[in-house]
Short mmCIF file of C-alpha atoms and ligand atoms in Angstrom, two decimals:
data_model
loop_
_atom_site.label_atom_id
_atom_site.label_comp_id
_atom_site.label_asym_id
_atom_site.label_seq_id
_atom_site.Cartn_x
_atom_site.Cartn_y
_atom_site.Cartn_z
CA MET S 13 -0.09 -23.62 -3.23
CA LYS S 14 2.78 -21.42 -3.51
CA LEU S 15 4.47 -21.30 -6.90
CA TYR S 16 7.75 -19.90 -8.00
CA PRO S 17 7.46 -17.61 -11.05
CA ILE S 18 9.67 -18.11 -14.25
CA PHE S 19 9.52 -17.04 -17.63
CA ALA S 20 10.43 -19.76 -20.17
CA ASP S 21 12.34 -19.18 -23.38
CA LEU S 22 10.77 -21.65 -25.57
CA THR S 23 12.21 -20.40 -28.92
CA HIS S 24 12.94 -23.39 -31.25
CA ARG S 25 12.04 -25.87 -28.33
CA ALA S 26 9.85 -28.61 -28.60
CA VAL S 27 6.63 -28.41 -26.97
CA LEU S 28 3.76 -31.00 -26.92
CA VAL S 29 -0.05 -30.11 -26.82
CA VAL S 30 -2.39 -33.04 -26.30
CA GLY S 31 -5.86 -31.99 -27.32
CA GLY S 32 -7.19 -30.30 -30.33
CA GLY S 33 -10.29 -27.90 -28.94
CA ALA S 34 -10.79 -24.63 -28.15
CA VAL S 35 -8.54 -24.82 -25.11
CA ALA S 36 -5.60 -26.14 -26.97
CA GLU S 37 -6.14 -23.70 -29.52
CA ARG S 38 -5.65 -20.90 -26.90
CA LYS S 39 -2.55 -22.41 -25.50
CA ILE S 40 -1.10 -22.61 -28.90
CA ALA S 41 -1.58 -19.38 -29.82
CA ALA S 42 0.44 -18.19 -26.90
CA LEU S 43 3.20 -20.97 -27.66
CA LEU S 44 3.13 -19.63 -30.95
CA GLY S 45 4.02 -16.17 -29.84
CA ALA S 46 7.07 -17.57 -27.94
CA GLN S 47 8.11 -19.28 -31.16
CA ALA S 48 8.01 -22.65 -29.53
CA GLN S 49 8.21 -25.82 -32.02
CA ILE S 50 4.72 -27.11 -31.27
CA THR S 51 3.37 -30.53 -31.98
CA VAL S 52 -0.47 -30.89 -31.52
CA ASN S 53 -1.59 -34.48 -30.93
CA ALA S 54 -5.71 -35.02 -31.31
CA ASP S 55 -8.14 -37.03 -33.26
CA ALA S 56 -9.73 -33.64 -34.49
CA LEU S 57 -8.81 -30.06 -34.72
CA THR S 58 -10.55 -26.81 -34.77
CA PRO S 59 -10.41 -24.98 -38.14
CA GLN S 60 -7.81 -22.57 -36.85
CA LEU S 61 -5.33 -25.40 -35.63
CA ARG S 62 -6.04 -27.05 -38.85
CA ARG S 63 -4.93 -23.84 -40.72
CA TRP S 64 -1.73 -23.58 -38.54
CA VAL S 65 -1.07 -27.33 -39.49
CA ASN S 66 -1.67 -26.64 -43.26
CA GLU S 67 0.61 -23.49 -42.86
CA GLY S 68 3.30 -25.64 -41.51
CA ARG S 69 3.32 -23.51 -38.22
CA ILE S 70 2.67 -26.42 -36.12
CA ALA S 71 3.14 -30.14 -36.59
CA TYR S 72 0.28 -32.56 -36.15
CA ARG S 73 -0.03 -36.32 -34.97
CA ALA S 74 -3.41 -37.81 -35.13
CA ASP S 75 -2.43 -41.30 -33.67
CA ALA S 76 -3.06 -42.03 -30.02
CA PHE S 77 -0.61 -40.41 -27.47
CA GLN S 78 2.38 -42.41 -26.88
CA ASP S 79 4.63 -41.54 -23.74
CA GLY S 80 7.87 -42.16 -25.86
CA TRP S 81 7.17 -38.68 -27.76
CA LEU S 82 8.04 -36.98 -24.25
CA ASP S 83 11.70 -37.88 -24.75
CA ARG S 84 12.39 -34.99 -26.94
CA ILE S 85 9.73 -32.62 -25.42
CA TRP S 86 10.54 -29.60 -22.99
CA LEU S 87 7.10 -28.92 -21.82
CA VAL S 88 3.78 -30.72 -22.24
CA ILE S 89 0.20 -29.34 -22.06
CA ALA S 90 -2.56 -31.62 -21.66
CA ALA S 91 -5.93 -30.07 -22.97
CA THR S 92 -8.14 -33.23 -23.73
CA SER S 93 -11.45 -33.45 -22.19
CA ASP S 94 -10.52 -37.10 -21.24
CA ARG S 95 -9.60 -36.84 -17.50
CA GLU S 96 -7.98 -40.38 -17.44
CA LEU S 97 -5.59 -39.36 -20.43
CA ASN S 98 -4.77 -36.11 -18.97
CA ARG S 99 -3.92 -38.09 -15.68
CA GLN S 100 -1.62 -40.52 -17.56
CA ILE S 101 0.17 -37.87 -19.45
CA ALA S 102 0.70 -35.94 -16.15
CA ALA S 103 2.19 -39.28 -14.76
CA PHE S 104 4.60 -39.78 -17.66
CA ALA S 105 5.92 -36.30 -17.67
CA GLU S 106 6.47 -36.49 -13.97
CA LEU S 107 8.38 -39.74 -14.39
CA ARG S 108 10.58 -37.98 -17.00
CA ARG S 109 10.76 -34.65 -15.03
CA ILE S 110 9.15 -32.75 -17.70
CA PHE S 111 7.05 -29.76 -16.89
CA VAL S 112 3.14 -30.53 -17.33
CA ASN S 113 0.11 -28.42 -17.33
CA VAL S 114 -3.06 -30.26 -17.14
CA VAL S 115 -5.77 -27.84 -18.06
CA ASP S 116 -8.25 -26.75 -15.13
CA ASP S 117 -6.44 -29.39 -12.90
CA ALA S 118 -3.94 -27.50 -10.80
CA ALA S 119 -3.21 -30.75 -8.48
CA LEU S 120 -1.96 -32.75 -11.82
CA SER S 121 0.04 -29.69 -13.02
CA SER S 122 3.72 -29.23 -12.35
CA PHE S 123 3.55 -25.71 -14.01
CA HIS S 124 0.75 -23.15 -14.39
CA VAL S 125 -0.11 -20.94 -17.24
CA PRO S 126 -0.47 -17.45 -15.84
CA ALA S 127 -3.24 -14.68 -17.02
CA VAL S 128 -0.96 -12.52 -19.01
CA VAL S 129 -0.75 -8.67 -19.62
CA ASP S 130 0.95 -8.63 -22.95
CA ARG S 131 3.36 -5.57 -23.70
CA ALA S 132 5.96 -7.42 -25.52
CA PRO S 133 8.74 -7.43 -24.45
CA LEU S 134 7.09 -6.52 -21.14
CA THR S 135 4.91 -9.16 -19.84
CA ILE S 136 3.08 -9.14 -16.70
CA ALA S 137 2.01 -12.53 -15.66
CA ILE S 138 -0.70 -13.20 -12.83
CA SER S 139 -1.19 -16.19 -10.79
CA SER S 140 -3.58 -17.09 -8.08
CA GLY S 141 -1.84 -20.48 -7.69
CA GLY S 142 -5.10 -22.24 -9.09
CA GLU S 143 -6.84 -21.05 -5.92
CA SER S 144 -8.96 -18.28 -7.74
CA PRO S 145 -8.46 -18.02 -11.47
CA MET S 146 -11.23 -15.60 -11.70
CA LEU S 147 -9.53 -13.03 -9.43
CA ALA S 148 -6.27 -13.31 -11.57
CA ARG S 149 -8.23 -12.56 -14.59
CA LEU S 150 -10.05 -9.71 -12.99
CA LEU S 151 -6.64 -8.33 -12.11
CA ARG S 152 -5.52 -8.71 -15.53
CA GLU S 153 -8.45 -6.74 -16.79
CA ARG S 154 -7.57 -3.85 -14.35
CA LEU S 155 -4.12 -4.03 -15.55
CA GLU S 156 -4.94 -3.84 -19.05
CA THR S 157 -6.64 -0.54 -18.78
CA LEU S 158 -3.98 0.92 -16.66
CA LEU S 159 -0.97 0.35 -18.79
CA ASP S 160 -0.73 1.80 -22.08
CA HIS S 161 0.21 -0.21 -25.18
CA SER S 162 3.20 1.80 -25.86
CA LEU S 163 4.88 0.24 -23.01
CA GLY S 164 6.24 -2.59 -25.11
CA ALA S 165 7.70 0.05 -27.60
CA LEU S 166 9.20 1.98 -24.42
CA ALA S 167 10.92 -1.34 -23.17
CA THR S 168 12.42 -1.93 -26.99
CA LEU S 169 13.73 1.73 -27.09
CA THR S 170 15.36 1.26 -23.71
CA ALA S 171 16.95 -1.81 -24.89
CA ARG S 172 18.54 0.10 -27.77
CA LEU S 173 19.94 2.77 -25.59
CA ARG S 174 21.01 0.59 -22.51
CA LYS S 175 24.67 0.19 -23.07
CA ARG S 176 25.06 3.88 -23.76
CA ILE S 177 23.32 4.82 -20.80
CA ARG S 178 25.26 2.63 -18.61
CA LEU S 179 28.26 4.13 -20.09
CA ARG S 180 27.28 7.67 -19.57
CA HIS S 181 25.96 6.92 -16.10
CA PRO S 182 27.97 4.39 -14.58
CA GLN S 183 26.62 5.00 -11.00
CA MET S 184 23.38 3.25 -10.16
CA ALA S 185 21.76 6.26 -8.52
CA ALA S 186 22.43 8.39 -11.51
CA ARG S 187 21.18 5.63 -14.08
CA ARG S 188 17.79 5.32 -12.32
CA ARG S 189 17.40 8.76 -12.18
CA PHE S 190 18.02 8.95 -15.93
CA TYR S 191 15.60 6.28 -16.48
CA GLU S 192 12.70 7.76 -14.57
CA GLY S 193 13.21 10.88 -16.45
CA LEU S 194 13.03 8.80 -19.76
CA PHE S 195 9.82 7.11 -18.54
CA ALA S 196 8.12 10.25 -17.96
CA GLY S 197 9.48 12.25 -20.56
CA GLN S 198 9.13 13.33 -23.86
CA ALA S 199 10.18 10.04 -25.63
CA ALA S 200 7.41 8.15 -23.78
CA THR S 201 5.02 10.73 -24.77
CA LEU S 202 6.07 10.29 -28.54
CA LEU S 203 5.56 6.57 -28.33
CA ARG S 204 2.20 6.91 -27.13
CA GLN S 205 1.65 9.24 -30.27
CA GLY S 206 2.82 6.25 -32.22
CA ARG S 207 6.15 7.96 -33.17
CA PRO S 208 8.93 5.64 -32.56
CA ARG S 209 11.61 7.27 -34.49
CA ALA S 210 11.00 10.73 -32.93
CA ALA S 211 10.85 9.15 -29.70
CA LEU S 212 14.29 7.59 -30.14
CA ALA S 213 15.75 10.71 -31.13
CA ALA S 214 14.16 12.67 -28.02
CA ALA S 215 15.62 9.78 -25.85
CA GLU S 216 19.16 10.11 -27.53
CA ASP S 217 18.90 14.03 -27.02
CA ALA S 218 18.17 13.51 -23.30
CA LEU S 219 21.11 11.12 -23.04
CA ALA S 220 23.47 13.67 -24.70
CA THR S 221 22.18 16.71 -22.61
CA ALA S 222 21.55 14.94 -19.21
CA SER S 223 23.36 16.15 -16.47
CA MET S 224 26.06 14.24 -14.70
CA GLU S 225 25.43 15.94 -11.34
CA LEU S 226 23.22 14.15 -8.91
CA SER S 227 21.49 16.94 -6.92
CA GLY S 228 20.23 15.81 -3.56
CA SER S 229 17.08 17.09 -2.18
CA VAL S 230 14.50 16.15 0.63
CA VAL S 231 10.73 15.44 0.50
CA LEU S 232 8.99 15.97 3.95
CA VAL S 233 6.48 13.41 3.60
CA GLY S 234 3.18 13.10 5.68
CA ALA S 235 2.69 9.26 5.93
CA GLY S 236 -0.69 9.61 7.66
CA PRO S 237 -1.94 7.62 10.68
CA GLY S 238 -1.08 4.03 9.47
CA ASP S 239 -3.55 2.75 7.16
CA PRO S 240 -1.56 2.77 3.78
CA GLY S 241 -4.86 3.52 2.09
CA LEU S 242 -4.51 6.92 3.53
CA LEU S 243 -1.34 8.01 2.05
CA THR S 244 -1.56 10.55 -0.78
CA LEU S 245 -0.62 9.81 -4.36
CA ARG S 246 2.44 12.33 -4.08
CA ALA S 247 3.59 10.58 -0.93
CA LEU S 248 3.40 7.16 -2.73
CA ARG S 249 5.46 8.71 -5.68
CA ALA S 250 8.17 10.24 -3.30
CA LEU S 251 8.38 6.83 -1.49
CA ASN S 252 9.00 5.07 -4.93
CA GLU S 253 11.64 7.58 -5.89
CA ALA S 254 13.73 7.62 -2.54
CA ASP S 255 17.35 6.65 -2.23
CA VAL S 256 17.11 7.05 1.39
CA ILE S 257 14.14 7.08 3.75
CA LEU S 258 14.35 8.66 7.25
CA HIS S 259 11.28 7.47 9.12
CA ASP S 260 9.69 8.01 12.58
CA ARG S 261 8.78 4.99 14.80
CA LEU S 262 5.06 6.14 14.36
CA VAL S 263 5.21 5.27 10.57
CA SER S 264 3.62 1.70 10.14
CA ALA S 265 5.24 -1.18 8.51
CA GLU S 266 2.63 -1.28 6.10
CA VAL S 267 3.42 2.34 4.56
CA LEU S 268 7.02 1.34 4.41
CA GLU S 269 6.36 -1.83 2.67
CA LEU S 270 5.19 0.66 -0.35
CA ALA S 271 8.46 2.26 -0.69
CA ARG S 272 11.11 1.36 -3.23
CA ARG S 273 12.51 -2.03 -2.35
CA ASP S 274 16.11 -0.92 -2.37
CA ALA S 275 15.79 2.30 -0.70
CA GLU S 276 17.92 2.61 2.36
CA ARG S 277 15.59 2.92 5.51
CA ILE S 278 16.61 4.54 8.65
CA GLU S 279 14.52 4.64 11.57
CA VAL S 280 14.98 7.90 13.54
CA GLY S 281 12.33 7.23 16.16
CA LYS S 282 12.81 9.14 19.23
CA GLN S 283 12.03 6.44 21.49
CA ALA S 284 13.30 3.58 19.03
CA GLY S 285 14.77 0.73 20.92
CA ASN S 286 17.78 1.67 22.99
CA HIS S 287 19.12 4.26 20.55
CA HIS S 288 17.73 7.87 20.79
CA THR S 289 18.03 10.06 17.79
CA THR S 290 18.14 13.73 18.79
CA GLN S 291 16.64 16.51 16.37
CA ASP S 292 20.22 17.58 15.59
CA ASP S 293 21.17 14.04 14.57
CA ILE S 294 18.22 13.97 12.32
CA HIS S 295 19.28 17.12 10.81
CA SER S 296 22.91 15.77 10.37
CA LEU S 297 21.48 12.75 8.56
CA LEU S 298 19.19 14.85 6.33
CA LEU S 299 22.24 16.96 5.24
CA GLU S 300 24.75 14.13 4.97
CA HIS S 301 22.67 12.25 2.48
CA ALA S 302 21.13 15.15 0.38
CA ARG S 303 24.77 16.32 0.12
CA ALA S 304 25.69 13.03 -1.24
CA GLY S 305 23.21 13.52 -4.24
CA LYS S 306 20.50 11.38 -2.67
CA ARG S 307 16.76 11.83 -2.89
CA VAL S 308 15.85 11.73 0.74
CA VAL S 309 12.49 11.24 2.11
CA ARG S 310 11.84 12.49 5.56
CA LEU S 311 8.56 10.11 6.35
CA LYS S 312 6.54 11.22 9.33
CA GLY S 313 3.64 9.96 11.08
CA GLY S 314 0.39 12.12 10.39
CA ASP S 315 1.05 15.28 8.83
CA PRO S 316 4.61 16.70 9.16
CA PHE S 317 3.41 20.00 10.07
CA VAL S 318 1.20 19.11 12.97
CA PHE S 319 3.37 18.47 16.00
CA GLY S 320 5.87 17.02 13.71
CA ARG S 321 8.85 19.41 13.92
CA GLY S 322 8.46 19.80 10.24
CA GLY S 323 9.09 23.65 10.47
CA GLU S 324 12.34 23.17 12.18
CA GLU S 325 13.56 20.62 9.65
CA LEU S 326 12.89 22.99 6.73
CA GLU S 327 14.62 25.81 8.39
CA PHE S 328 17.65 23.78 8.86
CA LEU S 329 17.62 22.71 5.05
CA ARG S 330 16.97 26.22 3.84
CA GLY S 331 19.84 27.36 5.86
CA HIS S 332 22.10 24.77 4.21
CA ALA S 333 20.42 25.58 0.62
CA ILE S 334 19.19 21.78 0.20
CA PRO S 335 16.18 22.09 -1.93
CA TYR S 336 12.99 20.55 -0.39
CA GLU S 337 9.31 19.98 -1.16
CA VAL S 338 6.61 19.05 1.45
CA VAL S 339 3.77 16.48 1.12
CA PRO S 340 1.08 16.75 3.45
CA GLY S 341 -0.52 13.71 5.19
CA ILE S 342 -3.88 12.96 7.07
CA THR S 343 -2.98 14.00 10.76
CA ALA S 344 -4.08 11.71 13.65
CA ALA S 345 -7.02 13.92 14.73
CA VAL S 346 -8.42 13.75 11.29
CA ALA S 347 -7.84 10.07 10.75
CA CYS S 348 -8.68 9.00 14.28
CA ALA S 349 -11.87 11.08 14.17
CA ALA S 350 -12.91 9.66 10.94
CA TYR S 351 -12.20 6.10 12.19
CA ALA S 352 -14.12 6.26 15.06
CA GLY S 353 -17.13 7.88 13.53
CA VAL S 354 -16.64 11.05 15.39
CA PRO S 355 -17.15 14.33 13.37
CA LEU S 356 -14.75 17.02 14.84
CA THR S 357 -17.18 19.62 13.94
CA HIS S 358 -21.10 19.40 14.10
CA ARG S 359 -23.42 21.89 13.25
CA ASP S 360 -25.32 21.30 16.65
CA TYR S 361 -22.44 20.55 18.90
CA ALA S 362 -18.99 21.90 18.04
CA GLN S 363 -18.24 25.07 15.87
CA SER S 364 -14.60 24.67 16.37
CA VAL S 365 -11.70 22.18 16.81
CA ARG S 366 -8.41 22.62 18.45
CA PHE S 367 -5.41 20.60 17.85
CA VAL S 368 -3.45 20.63 21.29
CA THR S 369 -0.45 18.66 22.51
CA ALA S 370 -0.20 17.79 26.08
CA HIS S 371 2.97 15.63 26.14
CA CYS S 372 4.43 16.96 29.46
CA ARG S 373 4.05 18.99 32.51
CA SER S 374 5.58 22.08 31.10
CA SER S 375 3.61 21.81 27.83
CA LEU S 376 0.42 21.72 30.02
CA ASP S 377 1.42 24.72 31.94
CA THR S 378 1.66 26.86 28.94
CA LEU S 379 -1.74 25.98 27.72
CA ASP S 380 -4.70 28.42 27.82
CA TRP S 381 -7.03 26.44 30.10
CA VAL S 382 -9.86 29.01 30.01
CA ALA S 383 -9.97 28.78 26.28
CA LEU S 384 -9.53 25.06 26.10
CA ALA S 385 -12.33 24.68 28.67
CA GLN S 386 -15.08 26.51 26.42
CA GLU S 387 -18.12 24.51 25.45
CA ARG S 388 -18.94 23.78 21.92
CA GLN S 389 -15.61 23.13 20.68
CA THR S 390 -13.77 19.77 19.96
CA LEU S 391 -10.35 19.21 21.61
CA ALA S 392 -8.13 16.91 19.72
CA VAL S 393 -5.29 16.07 22.21
CA TYR S 394 -2.12 14.59 20.83
CA MET S 395 0.51 12.58 22.87
CA GLY S 396 -1.49 13.00 25.97
CA VAL S 397 -1.85 9.44 27.43
CA GLY S 398 0.63 10.27 30.28
CA GLU S 399 -1.02 13.46 31.28
CA LEU S 400 -4.78 12.48 31.13
CA GLY S 401 -5.21 13.08 34.88
CA VAL S 402 -3.77 16.54 34.87
CA LEU S 403 -5.96 17.34 31.53
CA GLN S 404 -8.84 16.00 33.32
CA ALA S 405 -8.50 17.94 36.47
CA ARG S 406 -7.57 21.28 34.64
CA LEU S 407 -10.38 21.26 32.22
CA ILE S 408 -12.81 20.73 34.94
CA GLN S 409 -11.48 23.34 37.18
CA HIS S 410 -11.55 25.71 34.38
CA GLY S 411 -15.28 25.24 33.99
CA ARG S 412 -15.58 22.27 31.21
CA ALA S 413 -18.57 20.20 32.25
CA ALA S 414 -17.44 16.84 33.94
CA SER S 415 -19.91 15.25 31.71
CA THR S 416 -18.36 16.00 28.56
CA PRO S 417 -18.05 13.15 26.42
CA PHE S 418 -14.62 11.91 25.28
CA ALA S 419 -13.22 9.25 22.92
CA LEU S 420 -9.80 8.06 23.25
CA ILE S 421 -8.46 6.44 20.13
CA GLU S 422 -5.32 4.26 20.24
CA ASN S 423 -3.72 2.84 17.13
CA GLY S 424 -6.40 4.69 14.98
CA SER S 425 -7.04 3.38 11.49
CA ARG S 426 -5.02 0.41 12.11
CA ALA S 427 -6.01 -3.21 12.45
CA GLU S 428 -5.46 -3.18 16.19
CA GLN S 429 -7.43 0.16 16.71
CA ARG S 430 -9.22 0.39 19.93
CA VAL S 431 -11.59 3.36 21.18
CA VAL S 432 -12.45 3.89 24.63
CA THR S 433 -15.30 6.34 25.57
CA GLY S 434 -16.75 7.86 28.49
CA THR S 435 -17.13 11.36 30.16
CA LEU S 436 -14.38 13.75 31.07
CA ALA S 437 -14.93 12.78 34.93
CA GLN S 438 -13.78 9.28 34.06
CA LEU S 439 -11.18 9.90 31.41
CA ALA S 440 -8.02 9.12 33.52
CA GLU S 441 -9.44 6.03 35.08
CA ARG S 442 -10.99 4.68 32.09
CA ALA S 443 -7.89 5.15 30.11
CA ALA S 444 -6.03 3.05 32.72
CA GLY S 445 -8.53 0.71 33.13
CA HIS S 446 -8.24 -0.42 29.59
CA ALA S 447 -4.32 0.11 29.57
CA VAL S 448 -4.34 2.61 26.67
CA ARG S 449 -0.88 3.31 25.27
CA SER S 450 0.79 5.50 22.75
CA PRO S 451 0.05 6.35 19.80
CA ALA S 452 -3.42 7.34 21.36
CA LEU S 453 -5.39 10.42 20.39
CA LEU S 454 -8.00 11.96 22.53
CA ILE S 455 -11.23 13.70 21.20
CA LEU S 456 -12.96 15.61 23.99
CA GLY S 457 -16.09 17.42 23.38
CA GLU S 458 -19.95 16.93 22.49
CA VAL S 459 -19.18 15.31 19.38
CA ALA S 460 -17.35 12.27 21.08
CA ALA S 461 -20.79 11.04 22.18
CA LEU S 462 -21.28 9.92 18.39
CA ALA S 463 -18.64 7.39 18.79
CA THR S 464 -20.75 5.00 20.07
CA SER S 465 -23.57 5.20 17.36
CA LEU S 466 -21.49 6.08 14.21
CA ALA S 467 -18.40 3.60 14.89
CA TRP S 468 -17.97 1.74 11.66
CA PHE S 469 -14.27 0.50 11.69
CA GLY S 470 -12.68 -2.31 13.94
CA GLN S 471 -14.17 -3.38 17.35
CA HIS S 472 -16.95 -1.59 18.73
CA PRO S 473 -16.04 1.12 21.21
CA LEU S 474 -15.29 0.24 24.63
CA GLY S 475 -17.69 2.50 26.38
CA ALA S 476 -19.33 2.89 29.80
CA ALA S 477 -19.96 -0.08 31.96
CA VAL S 478 -23.40 -0.41 33.47
CA HIS S 479 -23.01 1.79 36.49
CA ASP S 480 -21.30 4.46 34.44
CA ILE S 481 -24.25 4.65 32.04
CA ARG S 482 -26.41 5.24 34.96
CA ASP S 483 -24.13 7.85 36.21
CA ALA S 484 -23.90 9.58 32.80
CA ALA S 485 -27.62 9.69 32.50
CA GLN S 486 -27.91 11.56 35.98
CA LEU S 487 -25.20 14.03 34.79
CA LYS S 488 -24.71 16.47 32.00
CA PRO S 489 -27.07 18.67 30.25
CA SER S 490 -24.85 18.47 26.88
CA SER S 491 -24.63 14.73 26.33
CA ASP S 492 -28.08 14.11 27.71
CA ARG S 493 -29.23 16.17 24.79
CA LEU S 494 -27.22 13.92 22.59
CA SER S 495 -28.40 10.59 23.83
CA THR S 496 -31.89 11.53 23.28
CA GLU S 497 -31.62 12.82 20.04
CA PRO S 498 -34.08 10.42 18.09
CA GLY S 499 -32.70 8.15 15.71
CA ARG S 500 -29.30 9.12 15.92
CA HIS S 501 -27.05 7.57 18.60
CA ALA S 502 -26.87 6.03 22.00
CA LYS S 503 -30.02 4.23 21.45
CA PRO S 504 -30.95 1.46 23.90
CA GLN S 505 -29.72 -0.99 21.37
CA ALA S 506 -26.37 0.50 21.21
CA HIS S 507 -26.05 0.54 24.89
CA ALA S 508 -26.83 -3.36 24.83
CA ASP S 509 -24.20 -3.70 22.07
CA LEU S 510 -21.84 -1.75 24.29
CA LEU S 511 -22.52 -4.17 27.23
CA VAL S 512 -21.96 -7.08 24.94
CA ALA S 513 -18.65 -5.60 23.90
CA ILE S 514 -17.46 -4.94 27.57
CA HIS S 515 -18.43 -8.41 28.62
CA ARG S 516 -16.34 -9.78 25.71
CA ALA S 517 -13.43 -7.48 26.48
N1 SAH G 873 2.64 14.57 13.02
C1 SAH G 873 1.45 13.54 13.61
C2 SAH G 873 1.70 13.89 15.22
C3 SAH G 873 2.91 13.44 15.88
S1 SAH G 873 2.88 13.56 17.39
C4 SAH G 873 0.21 13.74 13.04
O1 SAH G 873 0.11 14.75 12.31
O2 SAH G 873 -0.58 12.79 13.09
C5 SAH G 873 2.48 11.80 18.10
C6 SAH G 873 1.05 11.80 18.44
O3 SAH G 873 0.22 11.64 17.44
C7 SAH G 873 0.79 10.53 19.31
O4 SAH G 873 1.16 10.37 20.52
C8 SAH G 873 -0.64 10.33 19.22
O5 SAH G 873 -1.42 11.29 20.18
C9 SAH G 873 -0.96 10.85 17.74
N2 SAH G 873 -1.19 9.87 16.81
C10 SAH G 873 -0.25 9.37 15.76
N3 SAH G 873 -0.84 8.46 15.12
C11 SAH G 873 -1.82 8.06 15.77
C12 SAH G 873 -2.69 6.72 15.59
N4 SAH G 873 -2.47 6.09 14.37
N5 SAH G 873 -3.62 6.69 16.50
C13 SAH G 873 -3.86 7.57 17.41
N6 SAH G 873 -2.83 8.49 17.72
C14 SAH G 873 -1.98 8.98 16.83
#
């Protein structure tokens, strides 16, 4: 059931509640808060309901329910323990096009009463569409602990200043920034301390002294590998404050979802669709929007300073005196390793790790192959899917054992993550066999053997086929050592799992 949420103004509007028990009492308490004109119909009342009747706060009818009453009613709540009566009330209401809520019967109800976090005039209503009231309640409890009670007072204070704020900051962007400052500033603190008058004075002061100039800035933000759970809190804040977001193609849709709804999003992917944004174009866009007073987020996959050209962009901004900040992100090597169960360093197998890019022939030619081919180190190779053959050949040529294990992680940390494993000798063939595509990260080194036994995320690694396992067993000192470590990895059971996985694939 998908409901359309509305907040109803029931002030002085007639509402009928049928039923006089504890549930009816709860509903009526909320209706009283909304200043509805309430009639309760029941043959017996709880003591509290009785009190409200005596105080004249609600009207009372003791006679049997009559559908004619509904003629002057806006809303009706059926809260009796008589299912048949509830059903009748619902039917009469439906006939008259009056919204009805039947307690604990989502199907009979034409409106639901949500779980509410009350910071009046601020109200948060939660509904599970009747599917899981427990979950809605749990969520409400969480929100209760997160939201300070002074929020209501803050909303009231805002209401008092609203017109003046609009006059002083006619432009939406400036207004938004003023409000953000207000909500995070002295006035809010004073409200939390229960000092509304001082808070109002502080807010008025801020309004009088606020700068009219909008100063633009750029935050270079690392979006991580894709899973939005891997964003930093700072990244999230920057995304919420952004006026403009310039993002790479690599940034996942789930991460972009978290950004401010009305922020302008511009994809500057280097291979996006047909258009090709050069680095110079990106620089111009940054400058243009920052100079227009916008808060620009330059959002990059992984970390902006790891193969992200973040340095060049900062140099450019510095050259044009645009203020900037940098928010680091979880880089692909770190994320893919974690999500493939491959520790990048390990006391027994690797004392160092290198981040390398292998994105074209010329970049490959400038690499120090002797150093890369050394044992007991882990290579994390970015942008390498196109050059795996060359990589494999050069590493072996420079002395890296052909039996060195690898794990190739495609779409690391995302729902569609795939991990392909094998030995250096099989690297290019295996990647081609599984049609591995960008973005993919290669982890090469003794630690990569752990991918088969420590995997925990997504589908099981696509490992060696039968003959490969036999080949691998005949090869290599290093990964033999790995696979015979007791109780750790590459157990017969793991191989069996692998075979099943391959079969399925
Ligand atoms: N700044 C980014 C790297 C940009 S270079 C970072 O710190 O991660 C782009 C390369 O990163 C891709 O070709 C791929 O090798 C790697 N990469 C980025 N995201 C990835 C992901 N989710 N899974 C696998 N590799 C990824």
